[in-house]
Amino acid sequence: MKRLFPFAALLLLVGCDSQPGTWGWYVIDPTTKAGWTNVQFLMRGFTSTIQVSMLAAVASIMIGLFVALPSLSPSRWVRLPNRIYVEFVRSIPLLPMLFWVFYGLPVVLKSVGINLNIDPFWGAVITLAISDSAFTAEIFRSGIQSVPHGQSEASQTIGLTKSQAMRYVILPQAVRRILPPLANQFIYIVKMSAFASVIGMQELTRRANELVVTEYRPLEIYSLLILEYLVLVLIISAAVRWLERRMGANER
Amino acid sequence: MTAAVRLTELDKWFGEFQVLKKVSIEVSPGEKLVICGPSGSGKSTVVRCIANLEPYEGGALDVLGGEPGAAGRGEVGMVFQQFNLFPHLTVLDNLTLGPIRALGLSRREAEDKAHALLERVKIPDQAAKKPGQLSGGQQQRVAIARALCMEPKVMLFDEPTSALDPEMIAEVLDVMEELAAEGMTMICVTHEMGFAKRVADRIAFMDAGELIEVGTPEQVFTAPKSSRFADFLDKILSH
């Protein structure tokens, strides 16, 4: 409690600055009709933030695993595409990539004869998935490499092929080990989905921005926005911990 | 009768270092060969080459009538020093994975076979546990059962009791002795000289990558030909 006190005092001071002496909580006060309408407007952003994040995370894990597999080869030439992809993709900042996918990718596709209009939703999913996949690929690589070599040797001596050993012996153990860093990446995706607001996707941040423009109460609205992300991330953390307990039970 | 395993002047290098120097030996079907020697002598490497876990650079290696990799799936069974059980699977699933995926058995057939083998290695009631819940001796017996599930024609043992606490060594050796009595072809790297005396048809001694001496237990224990073997026996028998 003692530690919370300076923080609370700071919030009050900031409140003083925007409007002497008072916070303007009325804009998001759910007990009034206008406030409740505003809160509902903000909360409706949860749907698209969650949808974009889930789709991007699933795609990122699939791309990441696909990209990670060649990195396990003893041959340098097989590993090369993996290195190039990882180094290239993880060097691109999210915002420029978002612009490139949203404004540039349709032009590129059109030049090769594909007429595809990318809306803000899919633009965000594609960008987040690709951007994150470079990190997921590295996580998979380290996870797979952390499984002792004896496991593949034992798989070989009981007649499993390399891909069977990967599927039934190595990957299940690797996934248990990389669950915490994968959860980190999922939280990262949820937070980075806020960038999708700049290409006009109606997610949490975009809605907060729009409400700020009409109500002009940035402090209160953005405070609520931060709380919305906090709730999302806490739910993810709890879910991952539950999953870890379930998967790790009785393992060693 | 053709040999189950035949090494002809086998050479192997780890980079610049030659681990096997013209090693030649034949193991007939049903024979039990024990390989011993100081650490770094190349005895584990011989067994790993036969199991197709290591490539070799010179000479010839014939396993069940072909190259090491050409044997049928699971026909060359291997038991490791560190057990190498699959920690995320139950004991039963450890045993059935190979028969189901590599031999195409149905789950039911595989499980019947697995239960019968767990009975044989004297741990019938541990099928539902994870390997981490078992003692070292129990884990190694599960590992033996896992290899036997594939109906191997040759069983290789790479220091199967070296990672075990002393009181658990006997239970593993007992299972191995029963297996030997049933006529299994076995190549066993071990320092358990009591076991070697009781079970081995021949004992091979390796040092610094060379096969120094091969003989029956009576021969080598009473009158080893080479002084290096005599020294080695002296050290491990007198401690």
Tab-separated table of C-alpha atoms in Angstrom:
chain	number	residue	atom	x	y	z
A	1	MET	CA	0.000	0.000	0.000
A	2	LYS	CA	2.818	2.377	0.841
A	3	ARG	CA	4.228	1.931	-2.618
A	4	LEU	CA	0.912	2.627	-4.294
A	5	PHE	CA	0.577	5.962	-2.514
A	6	PRO	CA	3.046	8.051	-4.557
A	7	PHE	CA	1.559	6.575	-7.708
A	8	ALA	CA	-1.949	7.603	-6.699
A	9	ALA	CA	-0.699	11.049	-5.758
A	10	LEU	CA	0.945	11.381	-9.150
A	11	LEU	CA	-2.291	10.494	-10.929
A	12	LEU	CA	-4.100	13.179	-8.933
A	13	LEU	CA	-1.484	15.745	-9.853
A	14	VAL	CA	-1.768	14.861	-13.515
A	15	GLY	CA	-5.521	15.206	-13.170
A	16	CYS	CA	-5.034	18.659	-11.722
A	17	ASP	CA	-3.012	19.625	-14.731
A	18	SER	CA	-5.635	18.827	-17.357
A	19	GLN	CA	-8.515	20.440	-15.526
A	20	PRO	CA	-7.753	22.230	-12.273
A	21	GLY	CA	-8.741	20.161	-9.261
A	22	THR	CA	-10.840	17.453	-10.906
A	23	TRP	CA	-10.725	14.333	-13.024
A	24	GLY	CA	-13.271	14.102	-15.777
A	25	TRP	CA	-14.343	10.542	-15.027
A	26	TYR	CA	-17.877	11.414	-16.169
A	27	VAL	CA	-16.886	10.617	-19.793
A	28	ILE	CA	-16.562	6.969	-18.920
A	29	ASP	CA	-18.880	6.803	-15.903
A	30	PRO	CA	-21.035	3.722	-16.542
A	31	THR	CA	-23.772	4.991	-14.182
A	32	THR	CA	-24.692	7.797	-16.547
A	33	LYS	CA	-26.230	7.179	-19.954
A	34	ALA	CA	-23.628	9.131	-21.912
A	35	GLY	CA	-20.765	7.556	-19.954
A	36	TRP	CA	-22.114	4.041	-20.437
A	37	THR	CA	-22.460	4.654	-24.199
A	38	ASN	CA	-18.796	5.717	-24.299
A	39	VAL	CA	-17.636	2.699	-22.296
A	40	GLN	CA	-19.570	0.376	-24.584
A	41	PHE	CA	-18.031	2.078	-27.603
A	42	LEU	CA	-14.525	1.502	-26.188
A	43	MET	CA	-15.174	-2.090	-25.088
A	44	ARG	CA	-16.415	-3.113	-28.510
A	45	GLY	CA	-12.768	-2.843	-29.568
A	46	PHE	CA	-11.986	-6.042	-27.621
A	47	THR	CA	-13.486	-8.204	-30.371
A	48	SER	CA	-11.183	-7.084	-33.152
A	49	THR	CA	-8.082	-6.813	-30.919
A	50	ILE	CA	-8.633	-10.403	-29.781
A	51	GLN	CA	-9.472	-11.677	-33.275
A	52	VAL	CA	-6.443	-10.040	-34.880
A	53	SER	CA	-4.117	-11.246	-32.112
A	54	MET	CA	-5.367	-14.839	-32.150
A	55	LEU	CA	-5.196	-15.180	-35.930
A	56	ALA	CA	-1.762	-13.541	-36.031
A	57	ALA	CA	-0.463	-15.751	-33.206
A	58	VAL	CA	-1.665	-18.995	-34.831
A	59	ALA	CA	-0.214	-17.959	-38.204
A	60	SER	CA	3.028	-16.856	-36.551
A	61	ILE	CA	3.448	-20.220	-34.813
A	62	MET	CA	2.846	-22.136	-38.049
A	63	ILE	CA	5.195	-19.925	-40.099
A	64	GLY	CA	7.720	-19.956	-37.238
A	65	LEU	CA	7.818	-23.768	-37.052
A	66	PHE	CA	8.083	-24.026	-40.844
A	67	VAL	CA	10.948	-21.519	-40.880
A	68	ALA	CA	12.694	-23.143	-37.890
A	69	LEU	CA	12.896	-26.684	-39.318
A	70	PRO	CA	15.639	-26.009	-41.925
A	71	SER	CA	17.750	-24.380	-39.192
A	72	LEU	CA	18.265	-27.856	-37.677
A	73	SER	CA	19.988	-29.202	-40.774
A	74	PRO	CA	23.724	-29.921	-40.607
A	75	SER	CA	24.067	-28.427	-44.107
A	76	ARG	CA	24.866	-24.727	-44.283
A	77	TRP	CA	22.941	-24.338	-47.544
A	78	VAL	CA	19.745	-25.707	-46.056
A	79	ARG	CA	20.134	-23.419	-43.045
A	80	LEU	CA	20.730	-20.339	-45.197
A	81	PRO	CA	17.089	-19.517	-46.116
A	82	ASN	CA	16.221	-19.711	-42.410
A	83	ARG	CA	18.997	-17.252	-41.492
A	84	ILE	CA	17.999	-14.837	-44.260
A	85	TYR	CA	14.323	-14.894	-43.293
A	86	VAL	CA	14.987	-14.419	-39.585
A	87	GLU	CA	17.570	-11.647	-39.975
A	88	PHE	CA	15.546	-9.791	-42.608
A	89	VAL	CA	12.123	-9.980	-41.006
A	90	ARG	CA	13.187	-9.187	-37.470
A	91	SER	CA	15.039	-6.082	-38.631
A	92	ILE	CA	11.876	-4.447	-40.021
A	93	PRO	CA	10.082	-2.198	-37.506
A	94	LEU	CA	6.415	-3.049	-37.173
A	95	LEU	CA	4.984	0.286	-38.303
A	96	PRO	CA	6.835	0.502	-41.640
A	97	MET	CA	5.954	-3.122	-42.318
A	98	LEU	CA	2.303	-2.394	-41.593
A	99	PHE	CA	2.353	0.497	-44.085
A	100	TRP	CA	4.141	-1.652	-46.657
A	101	VAL	CA	1.646	-4.514	-46.355
A	102	PHE	CA	-1.423	-2.258	-46.307
A	103	TYR	CA	-0.457	0.208	-49.045
A	104	GLY	CA	2.247	-1.645	-50.950
A	105	LEU	CA	1.363	-5.335	-50.993
A	106	PRO	CA	-1.870	-4.917	-53.046
A	107	VAL	CA	0.175	-3.059	-55.698
A	108	VAL	CA	2.773	-5.840	-55.779
A	109	LEU	CA	0.050	-8.484	-56.021
A	110	LYS	CA	-1.696	-6.575	-58.806
A	111	SER	CA	1.511	-6.417	-60.822
A	112	VAL	CA	1.605	-10.214	-60.811
A	113	GLY	CA	-2.050	-10.429	-61.766
A	114	ILE	CA	-3.660	-10.996	-58.372
A	115	ASN	CA	-6.379	-8.522	-57.582
A	116	LEU	CA	-6.590	-8.584	-53.841
A	117	ASN	CA	-7.789	-5.729	-51.703
A	118	ILE	CA	-6.236	-5.917	-48.247
A	119	ASP	CA	-8.522	-4.410	-45.617
A	120	PRO	CA	-7.145	-3.042	-42.340
A	121	PHE	CA	-8.063	-6.251	-40.458
A	122	TRP	CA	-6.149	-8.632	-42.732
A	123	GLY	CA	-3.366	-6.083	-43.188
A	124	ALA	CA	-2.854	-6.172	-39.424
A	125	VAL	CA	-3.055	-9.971	-39.235
A	126	ILE	CA	-0.517	-10.458	-42.052
A	127	THR	CA	1.904	-7.877	-40.658
A	128	LEU	CA	1.778	-9.127	-37.082
A	129	ALA	CA	2.075	-12.762	-38.164
A	130	ILE	CA	5.110	-12.202	-40.383
A	131	SER	CA	6.821	-9.804	-38.009
A	132	ASP	CA	6.368	-12.158	-35.068
A	133	SER	CA	7.212	-15.342	-36.996
A	134	ALA	CA	10.916	-14.482	-37.078
A	135	PHE	CA	10.953	-14.490	-33.284
A	136	THR	CA	8.768	-17.598	-33.049
A	137	ALA	CA	11.158	-19.384	-35.416
A	138	GLU	CA	14.104	-18.628	-33.133
A	139	ILE	CA	12.123	-19.804	-30.112
A	140	PHE	CA	11.270	-23.091	-31.852
A	141	ARG	CA	14.903	-23.561	-32.881
A	142	SER	CA	16.210	-23.086	-29.364
A	143	GLY	CA	13.445	-25.294	-27.961
A	144	ILE	CA	14.124	-28.143	-30.372
A	145	GLN	CA	17.876	-27.882	-29.838
A	146	SER	CA	17.387	-28.017	-26.062
A	147	VAL	CA	15.944	-31.547	-26.260
A	148	PRO	CA	18.851	-33.922	-25.519
A	149	HIS	CA	20.332	-35.710	-28.522
A	150	GLY	CA	19.740	-39.079	-26.843
A	151	GLN	CA	16.034	-38.635	-27.528
A	152	SER	CA	16.524	-38.683	-31.303
A	153	GLU	CA	18.981	-41.572	-30.979
A	154	ALA	CA	16.496	-43.614	-28.947
A	155	SER	CA	13.785	-42.792	-31.505
A	156	GLN	CA	16.040	-44.039	-34.284
A	157	THR	CA	16.818	-47.316	-32.536
A	158	ILE	CA	13.113	-48.121	-32.127
A	159	GLY	CA	12.669	-47.656	-35.851
A	160	LEU	CA	11.099	-44.199	-36.067
A	161	THR	CA	11.878	-42.102	-39.137
A	162	LYS	CA	13.348	-38.623	-38.639
A	163	SER	CA	9.988	-36.922	-39.158
A	164	GLN	CA	8.210	-39.375	-36.840
A	165	ALA	CA	10.847	-38.701	-34.165
A	166	MET	CA	10.315	-34.956	-34.618
A	167	ARG	CA	6.547	-35.268	-34.388
A	168	TYR	CA	6.134	-37.761	-31.539
A	169	VAL	CA	9.287	-37.294	-29.462
A	170	ILE	CA	11.152	-34.023	-30.041
A	171	LEU	CA	8.421	-31.443	-30.716
A	172	PRO	CA	6.154	-32.409	-27.795
A	173	GLN	CA	9.095	-31.935	-25.422
A	174	ALA	CA	10.264	-28.746	-27.144
A	175	VAL	CA	6.802	-27.167	-26.963
A	176	ARG	CA	6.632	-27.713	-23.195
A	177	ARG	CA	9.939	-25.926	-22.815
A	178	ILE	CA	9.086	-22.966	-25.047
A	179	LEU	CA	5.616	-22.296	-23.665
A	180	PRO	CA	6.758	-19.320	-21.519
A	181	PRO	CA	8.596	-17.491	-24.349
A	182	LEU	CA	5.729	-18.253	-26.756
A	183	ALA	CA	3.333	-16.688	-24.243
A	184	ASN	CA	5.584	-13.625	-24.181
A	185	GLN	CA	5.297	-13.376	-27.945
A	186	PHE	CA	1.519	-13.646	-27.773
A	187	ILE	CA	1.396	-10.781	-25.277
A	188	TYR	CA	3.693	-8.843	-27.603
A	189	ILE	CA	1.269	-9.426	-30.496
A	190	VAL	CA	-1.703	-8.243	-28.432
A	191	LYS	CA	0.088	-5.027	-27.563
A	192	MET	CA	1.493	-4.427	-31.032
A	193	SER	CA	-1.980	-4.842	-32.531
A	194	ALA	CA	-2.517	-1.268	-31.293
A	195	PHE	CA	-0.506	-0.138	-34.318
A	196	ALA	CA	-3.344	-1.354	-36.532
A	197	SER	CA	-5.205	1.763	-35.410
A	198	VAL	CA	-3.108	3.870	-37.795
A	199	ILE	CA	-4.427	2.020	-40.847
A	200	GLY	CA	-7.946	2.454	-39.550
A	201	MET	CA	-8.778	-0.821	-37.846
A	202	GLN	CA	-11.482	-0.395	-35.225
A	203	GLU	CA	-9.645	-2.050	-32.331
A	204	LEU	CA	-9.191	-0.826	-28.743
A	205	THR	CA	-6.673	1.940	-29.430
A	206	ARG	CA	-8.462	3.283	-32.511
A	207	ARG	CA	-11.711	3.563	-30.604
A	208	ALA	CA	-10.003	5.351	-27.731
A	209	ASN	CA	-8.442	7.811	-30.196
A	210	GLU	CA	-11.808	8.492	-31.812
A	211	LEU	CA	-13.481	9.066	-28.474
A	212	VAL	CA	-10.688	11.413	-27.373
A	213	VAL	CA	-11.278	13.518	-30.485
A	214	THR	CA	-14.978	13.988	-29.683
A	215	GLU	CA	-14.837	14.145	-25.872
A	216	TYR	CA	-11.430	15.704	-25.334
A	217	ARG	CA	-10.705	13.757	-22.158
A	218	PRO	CA	-7.448	11.957	-23.157
A	219	LEU	CA	-6.292	11.225	-19.611
A	220	GLU	CA	-9.387	9.313	-18.535
A	221	ILE	CA	-9.949	7.549	-21.836
A	222	TYR	CA	-6.341	6.434	-22.243
A	223	SER	CA	-6.263	5.309	-18.603
A	224	LEU	CA	-9.197	3.042	-19.329
A	225	LEU	CA	-7.469	1.890	-22.520
A	226	ILE	CA	-4.404	0.850	-20.532
A	227	LEU	CA	-6.618	-1.053	-18.119
A	228	GLU	CA	-8.248	-2.838	-21.045
A	229	TYR	CA	-4.851	-4.126	-22.228
A	230	LEU	CA	-3.923	-5.030	-18.665
A	231	VAL	CA	-7.024	-7.199	-18.344
A	232	LEU	CA	-6.293	-8.929	-21.664
A	233	VAL	CA	-2.682	-9.676	-20.761
A	234	LEU	CA	-3.591	-10.940	-17.278
A	235	ILE	CA	-6.107	-13.346	-18.801
A	236	ILE	CA	-3.452	-14.643	-21.231
A	237	SER	CA	-0.923	-15.090	-18.416
A	238	ALA	CA	-3.415	-17.051	-16.333
A	239	ALA	CA	-4.322	-19.235	-19.332
A	240	VAL	CA	-0.661	-20.002	-20.085
A	241	ARG	CA	0.080	-20.885	-16.468
A	242	TRP	CA	-2.854	-23.260	-16.468
A	243	LEU	CA	-1.591	-24.819	-19.714
A	244	GLU	CA	1.941	-25.159	-18.334
A	245	ARG	CA	0.692	-26.949	-15.245
A	246	ARG	CA	-1.415	-29.289	-17.349
A	247	MET	CA	1.318	-30.154	-19.829
A	248	GLY	CA	4.169	-30.317	-17.351
A	249	ALA	CA	2.398	-32.580	-14.876
A	250	ASN	CA	4.434	-35.650	-13.879
A	251	GLU	CA	7.039	-35.023	-16.507
A	252	ARG	CA	10.149	-35.423	-14.450
B	1	MET	CA	26.036	-70.070	-40.121
B	2	THR	CA	26.514	-66.449	-41.177
B	3	ALA	CA	27.497	-63.869	-38.612
B	4	ALA	CA	24.846	-61.620	-37.037
B	5	VAL	CA	27.373	-58.796	-36.856
B	6	ARG	CA	30.749	-58.656	-38.586
B	7	LEU	CA	33.302	-55.846	-38.272
B	8	THR	CA	36.143	-55.972	-40.788
B	9	GLU	CA	39.083	-53.633	-40.127
B	10	LEU	CA	36.723	-50.871	-39.032
B	11	ASP	CA	38.266	-47.382	-38.921
B	12	LYS	CA	36.662	-44.317	-37.464
B	13	TRP	CA	37.855	-40.783	-36.840
B	14	PHE	CA	36.457	-37.932	-34.769
B	15	GLY	CA	38.111	-35.158	-36.777
B	16	GLU	CA	41.865	-35.733	-36.458
B	17	PHE	CA	41.493	-38.307	-33.713
B	18	GLN	CA	41.225	-41.965	-34.680
B	19	VAL	CA	38.787	-43.650	-32.269
B	20	LEU	CA	38.693	-47.056	-33.967
B	21	LYS	CA	41.781	-48.667	-35.481
B	22	LYS	CA	41.133	-51.646	-37.752
B	23	VAL	CA	38.713	-53.338	-35.394
B	24	SER	CA	37.671	-56.788	-36.624
B	25	ILE	CA	35.327	-59.179	-34.853
B	26	GLU	CA	32.422	-61.474	-35.664
B	27	VAL	CA	29.374	-62.190	-33.531
B	28	SER	CA	27.338	-65.289	-34.404
B	29	PRO	CA	23.564	-65.474	-33.952
B	30	GLY	CA	22.756	-66.251	-30.324
B	31	GLU	CA	26.216	-65.318	-29.123
B	32	LYS	CA	26.792	-63.017	-26.133
B	33	LEU	CA	29.796	-60.743	-26.487
B	34	VAL	CA	30.940	-58.481	-23.662
B	35	ILE	CA	33.206	-55.578	-24.582
B	36	CYS	CA	35.266	-53.971	-21.848
B	37	GLY	CA	38.115	-51.517	-21.647
B	38	PRO	CA	39.129	-48.195	-20.102
B	39	SER	CA	37.125	-45.067	-20.911
B	40	GLY	CA	38.000	-43.595	-24.269
B	41	SER	CA	38.981	-46.999	-25.623
B	42	GLY	CA	36.297	-46.862	-28.338
B	43	LYS	CA	34.068	-49.624	-26.934
B	44	SER	CA	30.923	-47.476	-26.931
B	45	THR	CA	31.756	-46.252	-30.412
B	46	VAL	CA	31.789	-49.837	-31.728
B	47	VAL	CA	28.286	-50.417	-30.395
B	48	ARG	CA	27.079	-47.037	-31.690
B	49	CYS	CA	28.400	-47.824	-35.172
B	50	ILE	CA	26.544	-51.157	-35.163
B	51	ALA	CA	23.358	-49.296	-34.120
B	52	ASN	CA	23.894	-46.911	-37.056
B	53	LEU	CA	24.168	-43.936	-34.702
B	54	GLU	CA	27.687	-43.133	-35.958
B	55	PRO	CA	29.204	-43.257	-39.434
B	56	TYR	CA	32.544	-44.995	-39.974
B	57	GLU	CA	35.311	-44.068	-42.364
B	58	GLY	CA	37.094	-47.285	-43.283
B	59	GLY	CA	36.644	-51.042	-43.368
B	60	ALA	CA	33.341	-52.862	-43.521
B	61	LEU	CA	30.482	-53.359	-41.108
B	62	ASP	CA	27.858	-55.995	-41.741
B	63	VAL	CA	24.777	-56.090	-39.517
B	64	LEU	CA	22.197	-58.861	-40.104
B	65	GLY	CA	23.464	-59.295	-43.640
B	66	GLY	CA	23.701	-55.679	-44.775
B	67	GLU	CA	24.866	-52.148	-44.024
B	68	PRO	CA	23.991	-50.981	-40.480
B	69	GLY	CA	21.175	-48.745	-41.740
B	70	ALA	CA	19.697	-51.488	-43.933
B	71	ALA	CA	18.421	-53.663	-41.062
B	72	GLY	CA	14.659	-53.682	-40.538
B	73	ARG	CA	13.121	-51.037	-38.291
B	74	GLY	CA	14.015	-51.842	-34.712
B	75	GLU	CA	15.796	-55.105	-35.598
B	76	VAL	CA	18.909	-53.824	-33.842
B	77	GLY	CA	17.785	-52.915	-30.318
B	78	MET	CA	19.816	-50.514	-28.220
B	79	VAL	CA	19.908	-49.802	-24.497
B	80	PHE	CA	21.672	-46.597	-23.452
B	81	GLN	CA	23.611	-45.684	-20.336
B	82	GLN	CA	21.253	-42.742	-19.725
B	83	PHE	CA	18.095	-44.814	-20.517
B	84	ASN	CA	16.856	-42.141	-22.988
B	85	LEU	CA	13.220	-42.867	-22.204
B	86	PHE	CA	10.714	-40.353	-23.548
B	87	PRO	CA	9.892	-38.259	-20.453
B	88	HIS	CA	6.626	-36.817	-21.819
B	89	LEU	CA	5.070	-40.248	-22.462
B	90	THR	CA	3.819	-42.856	-20.011
B	91	VAL	CA	5.751	-46.105	-19.672
B	92	LEU	CA	3.116	-47.826	-21.816
B	93	ASP	CA	3.345	-45.180	-24.551
B	94	ASN	CA	7.149	-45.407	-24.473
B	95	LEU	CA	6.771	-49.090	-25.307
B	96	THR	CA	4.022	-48.830	-27.910
B	97	LEU	CA	5.351	-45.848	-29.896
B	98	GLY	CA	7.748	-47.908	-32.021
B	99	PRO	CA	5.439	-50.885	-32.686
B	100	ILE	CA	2.552	-48.574	-33.665
B	101	ARG	CA	4.495	-46.064	-35.780
B	102	ALA	CA	7.300	-48.184	-37.203
B	103	LEU	CA	5.742	-51.659	-37.383
B	104	GLY	CA	2.155	-50.580	-38.042
B	105	LEU	CA	0.627	-52.565	-35.179
B	106	SER	CA	-2.793	-51.554	-33.891
B	107	ARG	CA	-2.849	-49.827	-30.512
B	108	ARG	CA	-4.459	-52.892	-28.999
B	109	GLU	CA	-1.865	-55.360	-30.278
B	110	ALA	CA	0.940	-53.021	-29.251
B	111	GLU	CA	-0.461	-52.594	-25.744
B	112	ASP	CA	-0.917	-56.342	-25.246
B	113	LYS	CA	2.671	-56.857	-26.265
B	114	ALA	CA	3.864	-54.004	-24.045
B	115	HIS	CA	2.063	-55.387	-20.990
B	116	ALA	CA	3.555	-58.830	-21.609
B	117	LEU	CA	7.053	-57.330	-21.806
B	118	LEU	CA	6.566	-55.205	-18.683
B	119	GLU	CA	5.648	-58.464	-16.950
B	120	ARG	CA	8.854	-59.998	-18.262
B	121	VAL	CA	11.024	-57.157	-16.913
B	122	LYS	CA	9.096	-57.415	-13.621
B	123	ILE	CA	7.352	-54.045	-13.546
B	124	PRO	CA	3.811	-54.912	-14.674
B	125	ASP	CA	2.108	-52.321	-12.480
B	126	GLN	CA	3.994	-49.186	-13.615
B	127	ALA	CA	2.499	-48.894	-17.117
B	128	ALA	CA	0.564	-45.688	-16.450
B	129	LYS	CA	3.448	-43.808	-14.808
B	130	LYS	CA	5.820	-41.335	-16.416
B	131	PRO	CA	9.514	-42.390	-16.521
B	132	GLY	CA	10.407	-39.604	-14.068
B	133	GLN	CA	8.360	-41.337	-11.365
B	134	LEU	CA	10.404	-44.544	-11.561
B	135	SER	CA	13.736	-45.477	-9.996
B	136	GLY	CA	16.806	-45.704	-12.210
B	137	GLY	CA	16.710	-49.494	-12.227
B	138	GLN	CA	13.049	-49.504	-13.205
B	139	GLN	CA	13.713	-46.949	-15.958
B	140	GLN	CA	16.466	-49.070	-17.442
B	141	ARG	CA	14.211	-52.137	-17.401
B	142	VAL	CA	11.535	-50.094	-19.212
B	143	ALA	CA	14.211	-49.140	-21.758
B	144	ILE	CA	15.046	-52.818	-22.285
B	145	ALA	CA	11.348	-53.630	-22.704
B	146	ARG	CA	10.990	-50.750	-25.169
B	147	ALA	CA	13.735	-52.223	-27.351
B	148	LEU	CA	12.284	-55.753	-27.037
B	149	CYS	CA	8.873	-54.495	-28.232
B	150	MET	CA	10.398	-54.165	-31.687
B	151	GLU	CA	11.345	-57.862	-31.697
B	152	PRO	CA	15.034	-57.198	-32.319
B	153	LYS	CA	17.409	-59.840	-33.643
B	154	VAL	CA	20.400	-58.240	-31.912
B	155	MET	CA	20.438	-56.329	-28.641
B	156	LEU	CA	23.161	-53.772	-27.963
B	157	PHE	CA	23.866	-52.510	-24.454
B	158	ASP	CA	26.034	-49.430	-23.916
B	159	GLU	CA	27.069	-49.461	-20.236
B	160	PRO	CA	23.497	-50.180	-19.116
B	161	THR	CA	24.296	-50.146	-15.390
B	162	SER	CA	26.872	-47.339	-15.212
B	163	ALA	CA	24.336	-44.629	-14.346
B	164	LEU	CA	22.630	-46.707	-11.654
B	165	ASP	CA	22.942	-46.718	-7.896
B	166	PRO	CA	24.659	-49.931	-6.721
B	167	GLU	CA	21.532	-51.496	-5.223
B	168	MET	CA	19.720	-51.244	-8.580
B	169	ILE	CA	22.387	-52.865	-10.724
B	170	ALA	CA	21.347	-56.417	-9.910
B	171	GLU	CA	17.721	-56.015	-10.999
B	172	VAL	CA	18.856	-54.822	-14.439
B	173	LEU	CA	21.515	-57.515	-14.809
B	174	ASP	CA	18.941	-60.166	-13.849
B	175	VAL	CA	16.696	-59.092	-16.709
B	176	MET	CA	19.668	-59.142	-19.078
B	177	GLU	CA	20.665	-62.622	-17.936
B	178	GLU	CA	17.166	-63.933	-18.555
B	179	LEU	CA	17.255	-62.388	-22.005
B	180	ALA	CA	20.584	-64.093	-22.642
B	181	ALA	CA	19.155	-67.439	-21.484
B	182	GLU	CA	16.371	-67.095	-24.058
B	183	GLY	CA	18.976	-67.076	-26.807
B	184	MET	CA	19.129	-63.375	-27.746
B	185	THR	CA	22.216	-62.219	-29.638
B	186	MET	CA	23.785	-59.631	-27.326
B	187	ILE	CA	26.687	-57.217	-27.536
B	188	CYS	CA	27.223	-55.599	-24.211
B	189	VAL	CA	29.635	-52.866	-23.156
B	190	THR	CA	29.979	-53.197	-19.402
B	191	HIS	CA	32.357	-53.225	-16.473
B	192	GLU	CA	30.270	-55.804	-14.616
B	193	MET	CA	32.769	-58.656	-14.679
B	194	GLY	CA	30.569	-60.952	-12.608
B	195	PHE	CA	27.886	-60.636	-15.259
B	196	ALA	CA	30.477	-61.177	-17.990
B	197	LYS	CA	31.718	-64.343	-16.296
B	198	ARG	CA	28.185	-65.792	-15.987
B	199	VAL	CA	26.748	-64.746	-19.342
B	200	ALA	CA	29.392	-63.980	-21.939
B	201	ASP	CA	30.466	-66.509	-24.554
B	202	ARG	CA	33.436	-64.267	-25.290
B	203	ILE	CA	34.941	-61.158	-23.752
B	204	ALA	CA	36.655	-58.542	-25.887
B	205	PHE	CA	39.134	-56.037	-24.460
B	206	MET	CA	39.672	-52.695	-26.176
B	207	ASP	CA	42.235	-49.999	-25.487
B	208	ALA	CA	43.006	-46.778	-27.380
B	209	GLY	CA	40.778	-47.702	-30.322
B	210	GLU	CA	42.236	-51.168	-30.826
B	211	LEU	CA	40.763	-54.555	-30.145
B	212	ILE	CA	43.552	-56.033	-28.016
B	213	GLU	CA	42.238	-59.426	-27.066
B	214	VAL	CA	39.200	-61.676	-27.395
B	215	GLY	CA	38.637	-64.859	-25.451
B	216	THR	CA	36.253	-66.958	-23.417
B	217	PRO	CA	35.722	-65.832	-19.801
B	218	GLU	CA	37.788	-68.783	-18.481
B	219	GLN	CA	40.705	-67.831	-20.733
B	220	VAL	CA	40.786	-64.122	-20.036
B	221	PHE	CA	40.092	-64.245	-16.317
B	222	THR	CA	42.673	-66.924	-15.612
B	223	ALA	CA	45.352	-66.052	-18.142
B	224	PRO	CA	44.939	-62.837	-20.144
B	225	LYS	CA	47.458	-62.776	-22.991
B	226	SER	CA	48.171	-59.048	-23.038
B	227	SER	CA	49.625	-57.148	-20.108
B	228	ARG	CA	47.253	-54.206	-20.708
B	229	PHE	CA	44.250	-56.479	-20.229
B	230	ALA	CA	45.829	-58.003	-17.128
B	231	ASP	CA	46.385	-54.507	-15.661
B	232	PHE	CA	42.838	-53.496	-16.500
B	233	LEU	CA	41.333	-56.599	-14.878
B	234	ASP	CA	43.538	-56.050	-11.884
B	235	LYS	CA	42.222	-52.517	-11.428
B	236	ILE	CA	38.520	-53.238	-11.786
B	237	LEU	CA	38.483	-56.512	-9.884
B	238	SER	CA	40.495	-55.351	-6.905
B	239	HIS	CA	38.680	-52.118	-6.044
